[in-house]
Short mmCIF file of N, CA and C in Angstrom, two decimals:
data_model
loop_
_atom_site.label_atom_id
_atom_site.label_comp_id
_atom_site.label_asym_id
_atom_site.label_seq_id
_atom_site.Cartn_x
_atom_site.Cartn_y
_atom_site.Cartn_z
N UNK A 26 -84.74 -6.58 -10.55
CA UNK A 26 -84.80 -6.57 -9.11
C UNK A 26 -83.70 -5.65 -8.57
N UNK A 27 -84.01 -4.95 -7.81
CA UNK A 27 -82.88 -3.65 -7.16
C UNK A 27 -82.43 -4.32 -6.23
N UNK A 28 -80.93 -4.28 -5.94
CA UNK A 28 -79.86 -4.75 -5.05
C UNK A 28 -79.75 -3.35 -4.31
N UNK A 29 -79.07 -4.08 -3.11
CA UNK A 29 -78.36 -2.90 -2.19
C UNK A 29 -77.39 -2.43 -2.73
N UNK A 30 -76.60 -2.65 -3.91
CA UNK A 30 -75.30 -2.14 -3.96
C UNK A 30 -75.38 -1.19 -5.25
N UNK A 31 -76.79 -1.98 -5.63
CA UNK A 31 -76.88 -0.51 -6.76
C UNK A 31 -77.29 1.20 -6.38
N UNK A 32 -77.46 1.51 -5.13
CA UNK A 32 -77.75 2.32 -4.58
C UNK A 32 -76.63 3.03 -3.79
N UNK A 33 -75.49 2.06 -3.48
CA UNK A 33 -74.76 2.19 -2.19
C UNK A 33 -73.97 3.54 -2.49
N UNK A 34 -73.80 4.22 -3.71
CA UNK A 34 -72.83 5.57 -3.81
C UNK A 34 -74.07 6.97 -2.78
N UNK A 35 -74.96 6.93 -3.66
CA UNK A 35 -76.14 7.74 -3.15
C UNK A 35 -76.16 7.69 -1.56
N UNK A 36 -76.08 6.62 -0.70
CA UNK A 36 -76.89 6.18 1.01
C UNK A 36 -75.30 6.65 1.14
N UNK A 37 -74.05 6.95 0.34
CA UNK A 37 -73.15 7.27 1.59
C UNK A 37 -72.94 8.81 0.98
N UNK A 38 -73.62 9.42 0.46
CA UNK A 38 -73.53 10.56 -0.15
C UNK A 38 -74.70 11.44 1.00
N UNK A 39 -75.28 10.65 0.64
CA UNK A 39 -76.42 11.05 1.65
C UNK A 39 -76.45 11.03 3.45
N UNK A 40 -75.65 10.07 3.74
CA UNK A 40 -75.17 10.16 5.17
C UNK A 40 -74.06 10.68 5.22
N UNK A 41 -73.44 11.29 4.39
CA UNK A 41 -72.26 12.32 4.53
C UNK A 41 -72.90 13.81 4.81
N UNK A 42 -73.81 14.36 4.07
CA UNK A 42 -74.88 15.44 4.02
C UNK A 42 -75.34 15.31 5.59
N UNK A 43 -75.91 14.53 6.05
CA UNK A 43 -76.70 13.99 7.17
C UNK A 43 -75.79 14.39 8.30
N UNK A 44 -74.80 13.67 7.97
CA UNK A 44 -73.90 14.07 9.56
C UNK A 44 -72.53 15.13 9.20
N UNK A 45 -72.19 15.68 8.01
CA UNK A 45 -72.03 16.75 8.51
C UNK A 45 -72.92 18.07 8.43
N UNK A 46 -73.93 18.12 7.75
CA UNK A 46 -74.31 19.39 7.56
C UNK A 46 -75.90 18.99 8.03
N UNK A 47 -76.77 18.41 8.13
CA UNK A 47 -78.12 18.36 8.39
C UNK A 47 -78.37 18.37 10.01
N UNK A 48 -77.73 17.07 10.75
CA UNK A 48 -78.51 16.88 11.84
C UNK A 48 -78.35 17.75 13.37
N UNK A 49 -77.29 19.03 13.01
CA UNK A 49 -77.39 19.72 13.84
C UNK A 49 -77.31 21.28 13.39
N UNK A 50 -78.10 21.36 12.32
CA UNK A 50 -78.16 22.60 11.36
C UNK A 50 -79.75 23.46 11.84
N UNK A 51 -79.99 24.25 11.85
CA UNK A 51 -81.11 25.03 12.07
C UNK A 51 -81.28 25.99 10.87
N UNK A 52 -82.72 25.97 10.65
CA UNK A 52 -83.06 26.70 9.33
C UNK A 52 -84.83 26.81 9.70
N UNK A 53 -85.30 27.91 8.93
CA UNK A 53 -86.77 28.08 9.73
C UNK A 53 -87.39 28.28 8.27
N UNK A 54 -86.59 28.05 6.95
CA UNK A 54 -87.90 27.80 5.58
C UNK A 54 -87.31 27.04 4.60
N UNK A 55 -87.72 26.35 4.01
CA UNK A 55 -87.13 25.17 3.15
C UNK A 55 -85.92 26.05 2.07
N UNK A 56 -86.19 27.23 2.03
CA UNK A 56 -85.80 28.10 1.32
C UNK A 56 -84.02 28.09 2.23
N UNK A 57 -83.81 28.42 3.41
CA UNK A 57 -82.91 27.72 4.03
C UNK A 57 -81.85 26.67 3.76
N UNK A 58 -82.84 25.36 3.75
CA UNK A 58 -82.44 24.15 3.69
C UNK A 58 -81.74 23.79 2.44
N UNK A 59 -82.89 24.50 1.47
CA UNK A 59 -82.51 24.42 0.32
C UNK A 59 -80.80 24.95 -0.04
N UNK A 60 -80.45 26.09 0.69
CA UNK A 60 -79.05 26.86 0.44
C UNK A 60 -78.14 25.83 0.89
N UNK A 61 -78.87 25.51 2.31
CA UNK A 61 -77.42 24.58 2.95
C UNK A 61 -77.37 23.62 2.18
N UNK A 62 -78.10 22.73 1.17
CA UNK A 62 -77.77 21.59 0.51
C UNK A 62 -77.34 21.84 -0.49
N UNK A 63 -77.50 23.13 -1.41
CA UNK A 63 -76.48 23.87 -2.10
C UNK A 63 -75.46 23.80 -1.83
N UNK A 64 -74.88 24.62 -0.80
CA UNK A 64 -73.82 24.90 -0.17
C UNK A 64 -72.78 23.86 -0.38
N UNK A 65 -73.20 22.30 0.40
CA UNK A 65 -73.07 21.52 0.64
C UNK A 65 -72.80 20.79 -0.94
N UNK A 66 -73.13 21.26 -1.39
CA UNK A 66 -72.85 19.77 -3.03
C UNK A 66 -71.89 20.92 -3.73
N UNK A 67 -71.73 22.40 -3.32
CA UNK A 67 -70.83 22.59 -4.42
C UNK A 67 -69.30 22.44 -3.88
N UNK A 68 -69.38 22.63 -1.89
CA UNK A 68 -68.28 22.32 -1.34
C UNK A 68 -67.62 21.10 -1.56
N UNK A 69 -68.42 19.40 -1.33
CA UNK A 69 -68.36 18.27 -1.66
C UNK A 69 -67.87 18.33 -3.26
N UNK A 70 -68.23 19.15 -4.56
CA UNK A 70 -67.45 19.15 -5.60
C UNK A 70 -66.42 19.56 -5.82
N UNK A 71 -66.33 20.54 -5.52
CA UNK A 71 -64.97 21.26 -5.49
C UNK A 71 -64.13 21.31 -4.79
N UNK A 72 -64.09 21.61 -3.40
CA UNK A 72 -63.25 22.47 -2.52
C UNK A 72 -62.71 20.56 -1.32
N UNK A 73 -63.99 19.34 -1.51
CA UNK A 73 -63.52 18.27 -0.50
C UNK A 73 -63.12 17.03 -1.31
N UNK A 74 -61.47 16.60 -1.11
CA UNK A 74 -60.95 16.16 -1.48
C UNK A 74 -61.52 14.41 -1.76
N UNK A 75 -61.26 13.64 -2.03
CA UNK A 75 -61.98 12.57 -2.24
C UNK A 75 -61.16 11.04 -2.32
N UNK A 76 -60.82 10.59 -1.45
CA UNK A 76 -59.96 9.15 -1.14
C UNK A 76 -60.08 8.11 -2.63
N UNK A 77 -61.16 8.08 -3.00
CA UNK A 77 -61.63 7.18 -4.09
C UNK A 77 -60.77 7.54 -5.32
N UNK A 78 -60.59 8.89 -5.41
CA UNK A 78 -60.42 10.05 -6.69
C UNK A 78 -58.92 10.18 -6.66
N UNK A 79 -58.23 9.52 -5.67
CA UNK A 79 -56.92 9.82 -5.46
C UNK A 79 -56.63 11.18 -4.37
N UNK A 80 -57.58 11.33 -4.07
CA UNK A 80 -57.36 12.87 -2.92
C UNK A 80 -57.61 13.85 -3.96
N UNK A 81 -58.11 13.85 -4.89
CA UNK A 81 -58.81 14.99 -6.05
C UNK A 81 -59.99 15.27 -5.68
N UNK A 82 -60.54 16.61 -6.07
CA UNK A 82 -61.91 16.53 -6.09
C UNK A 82 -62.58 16.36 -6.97
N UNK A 83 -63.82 15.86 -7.34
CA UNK A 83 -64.68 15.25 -8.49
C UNK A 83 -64.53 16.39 -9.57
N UNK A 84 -64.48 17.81 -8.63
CA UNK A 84 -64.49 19.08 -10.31
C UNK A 84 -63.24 18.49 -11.01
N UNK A 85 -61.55 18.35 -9.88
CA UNK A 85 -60.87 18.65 -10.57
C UNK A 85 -60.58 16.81 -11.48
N UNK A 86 -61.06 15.87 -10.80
CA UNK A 86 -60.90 14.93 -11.14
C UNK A 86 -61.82 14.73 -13.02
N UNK A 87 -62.97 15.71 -12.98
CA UNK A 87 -63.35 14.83 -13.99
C UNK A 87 -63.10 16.00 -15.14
N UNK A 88 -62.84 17.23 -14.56
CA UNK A 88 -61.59 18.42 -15.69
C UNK A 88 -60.76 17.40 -16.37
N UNK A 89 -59.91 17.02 -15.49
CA UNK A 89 -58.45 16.49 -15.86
C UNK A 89 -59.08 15.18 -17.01
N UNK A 90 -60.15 14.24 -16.59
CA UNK A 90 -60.45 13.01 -17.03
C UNK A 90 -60.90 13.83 -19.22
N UNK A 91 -61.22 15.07 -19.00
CA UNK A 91 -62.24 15.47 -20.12
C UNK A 91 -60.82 15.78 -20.94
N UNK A 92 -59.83 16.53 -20.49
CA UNK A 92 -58.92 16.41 -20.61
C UNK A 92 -57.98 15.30 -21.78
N UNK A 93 -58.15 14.66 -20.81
CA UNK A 93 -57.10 13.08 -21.45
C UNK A 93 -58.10 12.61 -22.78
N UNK A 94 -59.43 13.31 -22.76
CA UNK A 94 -60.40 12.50 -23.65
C UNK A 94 -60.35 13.54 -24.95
N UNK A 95 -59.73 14.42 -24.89
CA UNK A 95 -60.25 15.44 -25.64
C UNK A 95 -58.50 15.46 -26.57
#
């Protein structure tokens, strides 16, 4: 049976996308849309820092993690 909380990383990943980059974005072919959600997941990896991660970003957070493993 699926819970709400097994989902809950995705619905705030996704309303992060939503309100900053979708709901006042203009684009006229999916081909468009498609870039800005590009855009958007490689900025969110790399370049936007992340409270959870310690203020790291997920690139540099899971470098460093491969790191300690290696």
């Amino acid at each position: 049976m699926a819970r709400w909380a097994d989902n809950v990383l995705m619905e705030r990943w996704s309303g992060t996308l939503k309100s900053e980059r979708l709901r006042n974005a203009e684009y006229e072919t999916p081909a468009q849309l498609e870039g800005m959600i590009r855009g958007f997941v490689g900025e969110y990896n790399t370049t936007r820092p992340h409270q959870s991660l310690g203020y790291a970003t997920p690139s540099t957070w899971y470098s460093g993690g491969i790191a300690e493993v290696a």
